[in-house]
Amino acid sequence: MLALLPLIPLFLTPLATATPTASHNTSPKTCKEYTIPLTITAGTYIWGLPNLTTNYDATAFTNNLSRWDANETFHPISGFENATLNVEISGSFCAPTSGEASTVLIATHGVGFDRTYWDPSIQPEKYSFVDYAIAKGYSVFYYDRLGVAGSSEISGYQTQVSLQVAILSQLITLTRSGHFTPSPPAKVILLGHSFGSVVSNALLATNPALVDGAILTGIGYHVPDTAVSFEAWQVRVAGLVSPGRWRQLDGGWVTWVDIWANVNTFFKAPFYDQKVVEYAEARKQPFSLMEIITLAITDLHSPNFTGPVLVMSGEFDLIFCTGNCKPILEPYAKPYFPASKDLEVYVQPGSGHGINLSGS
Ligand SMILES: *[C@@H]1O[C@H](CO)[C@@H](O)[C@H](O)[C@H]1NC(C)=O
Ligand SMILES: *[C@@H]1O[C@H](CO)[C@@H](O)[C@H](O)[C@H]1NC(C)=O
Ligand SMILES: *[C@@H]1O[C@H](CO)[C@@H](O)[C@H](O)[C@H]1NC(C)=O
Ligand SMILES: *[C@@H]1O[C@H](CO)[C@@H](O)[C@H](O)[C@H]1NC(C)=O
Ligand SMILES: *[C@@H]1O[C@H](CO)[C@@H](O)[C@H](O)[C@H]1NC(C)=O
Ligand SMILES: *[C@@H]1O[C@H](CO)[C@@H](O)[C@H](O)[C@H]1NC(C)=O
């Protein structure tokens, strides 16, 4: 885990007592915004249900998906096809102003967020992963996933894991070619949160030679009760909830019902600051039903990935551990990375799923 070692102390810092260190303010970063046109091709599953147009439909979907025997009674997919799309991805590349970093982290956010998950404007000295990584001498490329914020719009019935993996793979190739840096970086490390960790992990599974290491946060490999988080979200059709902001989105895009559903699924009392919850809720992004459907059927086994892997989730993560990661994170994660030269599995005490926004 040599390449990742300098990053670990940050994860080990007890968040409640973490004090803003001088390093945050004395490590200036130089950032540049990018809009990157890509042509992607991937095998995709085809939505097999009527479109959702009302919140009664969204509730019916939740009912269907959450049955214990949904794997035999619910068939939201009707087929498979190869899709080719032209998309634009919006991202930021930040490097230490003091000089070129030899390692670039490529950060993929989860559902309900956009790329600012990694660099929130509320108390950045406490919550900005980007500032921390810069202070440690890394560069970070963090981007809005397809369908979110500044990146291209797409139907919520279409966007799914395979398309996101195809995008990530091209972003890695661009990074490796020196697109963002004066010269090609020596190492490229993937960093994910939640759905972004699933996408990053799926890339390790399908294209293991492309990256040098991975940090997968807010993930798990054994969800004792898969229905809990979807039920806890109580999803609503995003375009109906916030017509001003999301009217253009089709019914495949949903959002959780309110701020308490956000707390229920992303935080854990008393390990959060209410102001941070309000900040996250005010900036929440919709997510797609096909992302959730395909997440559940993506094979994350990465038998050929030999680089170091850090798997890290909050102790009380609801979404990936049904509220208690400690006993289940490591034993279930291990078999997924049999060839990793250094697998570290770490449970962050006093945190829910939204691990980088926790802390009181
Ligand atoms: C369902 O939604 C898709 C994607 O937005 C759209 O192309 C299609 O026309 C819709 N189907 C119906 C029957 O409204
Ligand atoms: C719920 O499942 C039934 C079949 O069991 C299906 O006919 C219906 O379209 C589904 N509705 C939604 C919104 O998922
Ligand atoms: C559905 O899940 C149950 C319990 O995990 C399993 O026994 C069954 O074989 C699964 N059915 C299908 C069609 O995958
Ligand atoms: C998708 O492309 C792959 C590889 O080119 C091919 O083997 C497969 O048959 C195609 N699938 C469909 C449904 O067209
Ligand atoms: C968020 O990430 C930054 C950088 O890793 C770290 O300094 C900070 O402690 C994290 N915040 C929380 C609350 O995890
Ligand atoms: C892993 O490596 C084995 C042996 O070289 C190969 O047969 C297999 O296709 C590889 N799997 C993946 C997902 O790359």
Coordinates of C-alpha atoms and ligand atoms in Angstrom, one line a residue:
M1 CA 0.0 0.0 0.0
L2 CA 3.1 2.2 -0.3
A3 CA 1.6 4.5 -2.9
L4 CA -1.4 5.2 -0.8
L5 CA 0.2 5.5 2.6
P6 CA 0.5 9.2 2.8
L7 CA -3.3 9.4 2.3
I8 CA -4.2 7.1 5.1
P9 CA -3.5 9.4 8.1
L10 CA -6.3 11.6 7.0
F11 CA -8.7 8.7 7.2
L12 CA -7.5 7.8 10.6
T13 CA -7.9 11.3 12.1
P14 CA -10.8 11.3 14.5
L15 CA -13.0 13.6 12.6
A16 CA -14.7 15.2 15.6
T17 CA -11.4 16.4 16.9
A18 CA -9.7 17.2 13.6
T19 CA -8.5 20.7 13.6
P20 CA -7.9 22.7 10.5
T21 CA -4.1 22.4 10.0
A22 CA -1.9 25.0 8.6
S23 CA -1.4 22.7 5.6
H24 CA -4.8 23.5 4.3
N25 CA -4.1 27.2 3.9
T26 CA -0.4 27.0 3.2
S27 CA -0.7 24.6 0.2
P28 CA -2.1 26.7 -2.6
K29 CA -3.7 24.8 -5.4
T30 CA -4.0 25.7 -9.0
C31 CA -7.2 24.5 -10.6
K32 CA -8.5 24.4 -14.1
E33 CA -12.0 23.7 -15.3
Y34 CA -12.6 21.3 -18.2
T35 CA -15.4 20.3 -20.5
I36 CA -14.3 17.1 -22.2
P37 CA -16.1 15.7 -25.2
L38 CA -16.0 11.9 -25.4
T39 CA -17.5 9.2 -27.6
I40 CA -18.3 6.2 -25.5
T41 CA -19.5 2.7 -26.4
A42 CA -20.8 0.2 -23.9
G43 CA -23.1 -2.7 -23.5
T44 CA -26.2 -1.4 -21.8
Y45 CA -29.4 -2.9 -20.3
I46 CA -32.7 -1.7 -21.6
W47 CA -35.4 -0.3 -19.3
G48 CA -38.4 -2.6 -19.5
L49 CA -41.1 -0.9 -17.5
P50 CA -43.6 1.9 -18.4
N51 CA -42.1 5.4 -17.8
L52 CA -42.7 6.8 -14.4
T53 CA -44.8 10.0 -14.6
T54 CA -46.2 10.4 -11.1
N55 CA -45.0 9.9 -7.5
Y56 CA -47.5 7.1 -7.3
D57 CA -45.4 5.4 -10.0
A58 CA -42.3 6.1 -8.0
T59 CA -43.9 4.5 -4.9
A60 CA -45.0 1.5 -6.9
F61 CA -41.5 1.1 -8.2
T62 CA -40.1 1.2 -4.7
N63 CA -42.7 -1.4 -3.6
N64 CA -41.7 -3.7 -6.5
L65 CA -37.9 -3.3 -6.0
S66 CA -38.0 -3.8 -2.2
R67 CA -39.8 -7.1 -2.1
W68 CA -37.6 -9.8 -0.6
D69 CA -38.3 -12.0 -3.6
A70 CA -37.9 -9.1 -6.1
N71 CA -35.2 -11.1 -7.9
E72 CA -38.0 -13.4 -9.1
T73 CA -41.0 -11.1 -9.2
F74 CA -39.6 -7.8 -10.6
H75 CA -38.3 -7.5 -14.1
P76 CA -37.3 -3.9 -14.8
I77 CA -34.9 -4.8 -17.6
S78 CA -36.1 -6.0 -21.0
G79 CA -32.9 -6.6 -22.9
F80 CA -29.4 -5.6 -23.7
E81 CA -27.9 -3.5 -26.5
N82 CA -24.6 -1.9 -27.4
A83 CA -24.9 1.9 -27.2
T84 CA -22.6 4.6 -28.6
L85 CA -23.0 8.1 -27.2
N86 CA -21.4 11.5 -27.6
V87 CA -21.2 13.1 -24.2
E88 CA -19.5 16.0 -22.5
I89 CA -18.0 15.6 -19.0
S90 CA -17.4 18.6 -16.8
G91 CA -14.5 18.3 -14.4
S92 CA -11.8 20.2 -12.4
F93 CA -8.1 19.4 -12.3
C94 CA -6.3 20.7 -9.3
A95 CA -2.6 20.5 -8.6
P96 CA -0.3 21.9 -5.9
T97 CA 0.8 25.3 -7.0
S98 CA 4.3 24.5 -5.7
G99 CA 5.0 22.0 -8.5
E100 CA 3.9 19.0 -10.5
A101 CA 2.5 16.0 -8.7
S102 CA 3.6 12.6 -9.9
T103 CA 0.4 11.0 -8.8
V104 CA -3.1 11.9 -10.0
L105 CA -6.2 10.9 -8.2
I106 CA -9.3 10.5 -10.3
A107 CA -12.4 11.0 -8.1
T108 CA -15.9 9.7 -9.0
H109 CA -18.7 10.9 -6.7
G110 CA -21.8 8.9 -5.7
V111 CA -25.5 9.3 -6.1
G112 CA -27.1 12.4 -4.7
F113 CA -24.0 14.5 -5.1
D114 CA -22.0 16.2 -7.8
R115 CA -18.2 16.6 -8.0
T116 CA -18.3 19.2 -5.1
Y117 CA -18.6 16.2 -2.8
W118 CA -14.8 16.2 -2.9
D119 CA -14.4 19.9 -2.3
P120 CA -17.5 21.4 -0.5
S121 CA -17.5 25.1 0.1
I122 CA -18.7 24.7 3.7
Q123 CA -15.8 24.6 6.1
P124 CA -13.3 23.3 3.4
E125 CA -10.6 23.1 6.0
K126 CA -12.5 20.3 7.6
Y127 CA -14.4 18.7 4.7
S128 CA -12.4 19.3 1.5
F129 CA -10.7 16.1 0.3
V130 CA -9.2 18.0 -2.6
D131 CA -7.5 20.5 -0.3
Y132 CA -6.2 17.7 1.8
A133 CA -4.8 15.7 -1.1
I134 CA -3.2 18.8 -2.5
A135 CA -1.5 19.5 0.8
K136 CA -0.1 16.0 0.7
G137 CA 1.4 16.6 -2.8
Y138 CA -1.2 14.9 -5.0
S139 CA -3.2 16.2 -7.9
V140 CA -6.9 15.5 -8.2
F141 CA -9.2 15.3 -11.2
Y142 CA -12.8 15.3 -10.0
Y143 CA -15.7 15.3 -12.4
D144 CA -19.5 15.4 -12.6
R145 CA -20.8 12.0 -13.6
L146 CA -22.8 11.7 -16.8
G147 CA -26.3 13.2 -16.2
V148 CA -25.2 15.3 -13.2
A149 CA -24.6 19.0 -12.8
G150 CA -22.3 20.3 -15.5
S151 CA -22.0 17.0 -17.5
S152 CA -24.3 16.0 -20.4
E153 CA -27.9 15.2 -19.7
I154 CA -29.1 11.7 -20.4
S155 CA -32.3 9.7 -19.8
G156 CA -32.5 8.3 -16.3
Y157 CA -33.7 5.1 -18.0
Q158 CA -30.4 4.8 -19.9
T159 CA -27.5 6.1 -17.7
Q160 CA -26.0 3.1 -15.9
V161 CA -22.8 1.5 -14.5
S162 CA -21.4 0.4 -17.9
L163 CA -21.6 3.9 -19.4
Q164 CA -20.0 5.5 -16.4
V165 CA -17.2 2.9 -16.5
A166 CA -16.6 3.7 -20.2
I167 CA -16.3 7.4 -19.3
L168 CA -13.9 6.7 -16.4
S169 CA -11.8 4.5 -18.6
Q170 CA -11.4 7.3 -21.2
L171 CA -10.7 9.9 -18.5
I172 CA -7.9 7.6 -17.2
T173 CA -6.4 7.3 -20.7
L174 CA -6.5 11.1 -21.1
T175 CA -4.9 11.6 -17.7
R176 CA -2.2 9.1 -18.5
S177 CA -1.5 10.8 -21.8
G178 CA -0.6 14.1 -19.9
H179 CA -3.8 15.9 -21.0
F180 CA -4.0 17.7 -17.6
T181 CA -0.3 17.9 -16.8
P182 CA 2.9 19.2 -18.3
S183 CA 4.1 15.6 -18.6
P184 CA 2.4 12.3 -18.1
P185 CA 1.9 11.4 -14.4
A186 CA 3.8 8.5 -13.0
K187 CA 0.8 7.1 -11.2
V188 CA -3.0 7.2 -11.6
I189 CA -5.1 6.2 -8.6
L190 CA -8.9 5.9 -8.6
L191 CA -10.9 7.4 -5.8
G192 CA -14.6 6.7 -5.4
H193 CA -17.5 7.3 -3.1
S194 CA -20.5 5.0 -3.0
F195 CA -21.8 4.5 -6.6
G196 CA -18.6 6.2 -7.7
S197 CA -16.7 3.4 -5.9
V198 CA -18.8 0.8 -7.7
V199 CA -17.9 2.4 -11.0
S200 CA -14.2 2.6 -10.0
N201 CA -14.3 -1.0 -8.8
A202 CA -16.0 -2.2 -12.0
L203 CA -13.1 -0.7 -13.9
L204 CA -10.6 -2.6 -11.8
A205 CA -12.6 -5.7 -12.6
T206 CA -12.8 -5.2 -16.4
N207 CA -9.6 -3.2 -17.2
P208 CA -7.2 -3.9 -14.4
A209 CA -4.0 -2.8 -16.1
L210 CA -5.3 0.8 -16.5
V211 CA -4.6 2.1 -13.0
D212 CA -2.0 1.8 -10.2
G213 CA -4.3 1.7 -7.2
A214 CA -7.7 2.5 -5.8
I215 CA -9.4 4.0 -2.8
L216 CA -13.0 2.8 -2.6
T217 CA -15.0 4.7 0.1
G218 CA -18.6 4.2 1.1
I219 CA -18.9 0.8 -0.4
G220 CA -19.6 -2.7 0.9
Y221 CA -19.6 -6.3 -0.5
H222 CA -22.5 -7.7 1.5
V223 CA -25.6 -5.8 2.0
P224 CA -27.6 -7.7 4.6
D225 CA -30.9 -6.0 3.6
T226 CA -30.9 -4.5 0.1
A227 CA -34.4 -3.1 0.5
V228 CA -33.7 -0.8 3.4
S229 CA -32.0 2.1 1.8
F230 CA -34.3 2.3 -1.2
E231 CA -37.3 2.3 1.2
A232 CA -35.6 4.8 3.5
W233 CA -35.1 7.2 0.6
Q234 CA -38.8 7.2 -0.3
V235 CA -37.9 8.4 -3.8
R236 CA -39.9 10.9 -5.7
V237 CA -39.8 11.8 -9.4
A238 CA -37.1 14.6 -9.5
G239 CA -38.9 16.7 -12.1
L240 CA -42.0 16.8 -9.9
V241 CA -40.2 17.7 -6.7
S242 CA -38.2 20.6 -8.1
P243 CA -39.7 21.7 -11.4
G244 CA -37.6 24.8 -11.5
R245 CA -34.4 22.9 -11.3
W246 CA -35.1 19.5 -12.7
R247 CA -38.2 19.8 -15.0
Q248 CA -36.2 18.7 -18.0
L249 CA -35.4 15.3 -16.5
D250 CA -37.5 12.3 -17.3
G251 CA -39.1 10.0 -14.7
G252 CA -36.0 7.8 -14.6
W253 CA -34.4 10.5 -12.4
V254 CA -35.5 10.5 -8.8
T255 CA -34.5 12.0 -5.5
W256 CA -35.1 11.2 -1.8
V257 CA -38.1 12.7 -0.2
D258 CA -36.7 15.2 2.3
I259 CA -33.8 16.2 4.5
W260 CA -34.6 13.5 7.1
A261 CA -34.4 10.8 4.5
N262 CA -31.0 12.3 3.6
V263 CA -29.9 12.0 7.3
N264 CA -31.3 8.5 7.5
T265 CA -29.3 7.2 4.6
F266 CA -26.1 9.3 4.5
F267 CA -25.5 10.4 8.1
K268 CA -25.6 8.9 11.6
A269 CA -26.6 10.7 14.8
P270 CA -24.8 12.3 16.5
F271 CA -21.9 12.3 14.1
Y272 CA -22.9 15.2 11.9
D273 CA -23.2 18.9 11.9
Q274 CA -26.7 19.9 11.1
K275 CA -25.4 22.8 9.0
V276 CA -23.5 20.3 6.8
V277 CA -26.6 18.2 6.3
E278 CA -28.5 21.4 5.3
Y279 CA -25.7 22.2 2.9
A280 CA -25.8 18.8 1.3
E281 CA -29.6 18.7 1.1
A282 CA -29.7 22.2 -0.6
R283 CA -27.2 21.0 -3.2
K284 CA -28.5 17.4 -3.7
Q285 CA -28.5 16.0 -7.2
P286 CA -31.0 13.5 -8.6
F287 CA -30.0 9.9 -9.3
S288 CA -31.2 7.4 -11.9
L289 CA -33.2 4.3 -11.4
M290 CA -31.1 2.4 -13.9
E291 CA -28.0 3.3 -11.9
I292 CA -29.5 1.6 -8.9
I293 CA -30.7 -1.4 -10.9
T294 CA -27.4 -1.9 -12.6
L295 CA -25.4 -1.3 -9.4
A296 CA -27.1 -4.4 -8.0
I297 CA -26.0 -6.6 -10.9
T298 CA -22.5 -5.4 -11.5
D299 CA -19.8 -8.0 -10.8
L300 CA -17.1 -6.3 -8.7
H301 CA -14.7 -9.3 -8.4
S302 CA -11.3 -8.0 -9.5
P303 CA -9.2 -11.2 -9.8
N304 CA -6.6 -9.6 -12.0
F305 CA -6.0 -6.3 -10.3
T306 CA -2.6 -6.4 -8.6
G307 CA -2.3 -2.8 -7.3
P308 CA -3.0 -1.6 -3.8
V309 CA -6.6 -1.1 -2.7
L310 CA -8.0 0.7 0.2
V311 CA -11.7 -0.1 1.0
M312 CA -13.1 2.3 3.6
S313 CA -16.6 2.8 4.8
G314 CA -18.3 4.5 7.8
E315 CA -19.0 2.3 10.8
F316 CA -22.8 2.9 10.6
D317 CA -23.2 3.0 6.8
L318 CA -26.8 2.2 6.1
I319 CA -26.7 1.8 2.3
F320 CA -23.9 -0.7 2.0
C321 CA -23.9 -2.3 5.5
T322 CA -27.5 -1.9 6.7
G323 CA -26.1 0.1 9.6
N324 CA -23.1 -1.8 10.9
C325 CA -20.0 -2.2 8.8
K326 CA -17.6 -3.4 11.4
P327 CA -18.2 -7.2 11.3
I328 CA -18.9 -7.5 7.6
L329 CA -16.7 -5.0 5.6
E330 CA -13.4 -6.9 5.7
P331 CA -14.4 -10.5 5.4
Y332 CA -16.7 -9.8 2.4
A333 CA -14.3 -7.4 0.7
K334 CA -11.3 -9.7 0.7
P335 CA -12.4 -12.2 -1.9
Y336 CA -13.0 -9.5 -4.4
F337 CA -9.3 -8.5 -4.6
P338 CA -7.3 -11.8 -4.4
A339 CA -4.3 -10.5 -6.4
S340 CA -4.0 -7.0 -4.9
K341 CA -0.5 -6.6 -3.6
D342 CA -1.9 -4.7 -0.6
L343 CA -5.5 -4.7 0.4
E344 CA -6.5 -2.6 3.4
V345 CA -10.0 -2.6 4.7
Y346 CA -10.8 0.2 7.1
V347 CA -14.0 1.1 9.0
Q348 CA -14.2 4.8 9.9
P349 CA -15.6 5.1 13.4
G350 CA -18.5 7.5 14.0
S351 CA -19.6 7.9 10.4
G352 CA -22.5 7.0 8.3
H353 CA -22.5 6.5 4.5
G354 CA -21.6 10.1 3.5
I355 CA -18.2 9.5 5.0
N356 CA -16.5 12.8 3.9
L357 CA -19.3 14.9 5.3
S358 CA -19.5 13.3 8.7
G359 CA -18.0 14.5 11.9
S360 CA -19.6 16.8 14.5
Ligands
LIG1 C1 -40.1 7.3 -21.9 O1 -39.0 8.0 -21.7 C2 -38.0 8.0 -22.8 C3 -36.8 8.7 -22.3 O2 -37.1 10.0 -21.8 C4 -38.6 8.7 -24.0 O3 -37.7 8.6 -25.0 C5 -39.9 7.9 -24.4 O4 -40.5 8.5 -25.4 C6 -40.8 7.8 -23.2 N1 -41.9 6.9 -23.5 C7 -43.2 7.2 -23.4 C8 -44.2 6.2 -23.8 O5 -43.5 8.3 -23.0
LIG2 C1 -44.5 -3.1 -10.6 O1 -44.4 -4.5 -11.0 C2 -45.5 -4.9 -11.8 C3 -45.3 -6.4 -12.0 O2 -45.2 -7.1 -10.9 C4 -45.5 -4.2 -13.1 O3 -46.6 -4.6 -13.9 C5 -45.5 -2.7 -12.9 O4 -45.3 -2.0 -14.1 C6 -44.4 -2.3 -11.9 N1 -44.5 -0.9 -11.7 C7 -43.4 -0.2 -11.4 C8 -43.6 1.3 -11.4 O5 -42.3 -0.6 -11.2
LIG3 C1 -33.4 -15.1 -5.8 O1 -32.7 -15.0 -4.5 C2 -32.9 -16.2 -3.8 C3 -32.3 -15.9 -2.4 O2 -31.1 -15.3 -2.5 C4 -32.2 -17.4 -4.4 O3 -32.4 -18.5 -3.7 C5 -32.9 -17.5 -5.8 O4 -32.2 -18.5 -6.5 C6 -32.8 -16.2 -6.6 N1 -33.6 -16.4 -7.8 C7 -33.1 -16.0 -9.0 C8 -34.0 -16.2 -10.2 O5 -32.0 -15.5 -9.2
LIG4 C1 -22.3 -5.9 -28.5 O1 -20.9 -5.9 -29.0 C2 -20.2 -7.1 -28.7 C3 -18.8 -6.9 -29.0 O2 -18.6 -6.1 -30.2 C4 -20.8 -8.2 -29.5 O3 -20.1 -9.4 -29.2 C5 -22.3 -8.4 -29.0 O4 -22.9 -9.4 -29.8 C6 -23.1 -7.1 -29.2 N1 -24.4 -7.2 -28.5 C7 -25.5 -6.8 -29.0 C8 -26.7 -7.0 -28.3 O5 -25.5 -6.2 -30.1
LIG5 C1 -13.0 15.0 4.1 O1 -11.8 14.8 3.4 C2 -10.7 15.6 3.8 C3 -9.6 15.2 3.0 O2 -9.5 13.9 3.0 C4 -10.3 15.4 5.2 O3 -9.3 16.3 5.7 C5 -11.5 15.6 6.1 O4 -11.2 15.2 7.4 C6 -12.7 14.7 5.5 N1 -13.8 15.1 6.3 C7 -14.5 14.2 6.9 C8 -15.5 14.8 7.8 O5 -14.3 13.0 6.7
LIG6 C1 -8.0 -12.4 -15.8 O1 -6.8 -13.1 -16.2 C2 -7.1 -14.4 -16.7 C3 -5.8 -15.1 -16.9 O2 -4.9 -14.3 -17.6 C4 -8.0 -14.2 -18.0 O3 -8.3 -15.5 -18.5 C5 -9.2 -13.4 -17.6 O4 -10.0 -13.2 -18.8 C6 -8.9 -12.1 -17.0 N1 -10.1 -11.5 -16.5 C7 -10.3 -10.2 -16.6 C8 -11.6 -9.7 -16.1 O5 -9.5 -9.5 -17.1

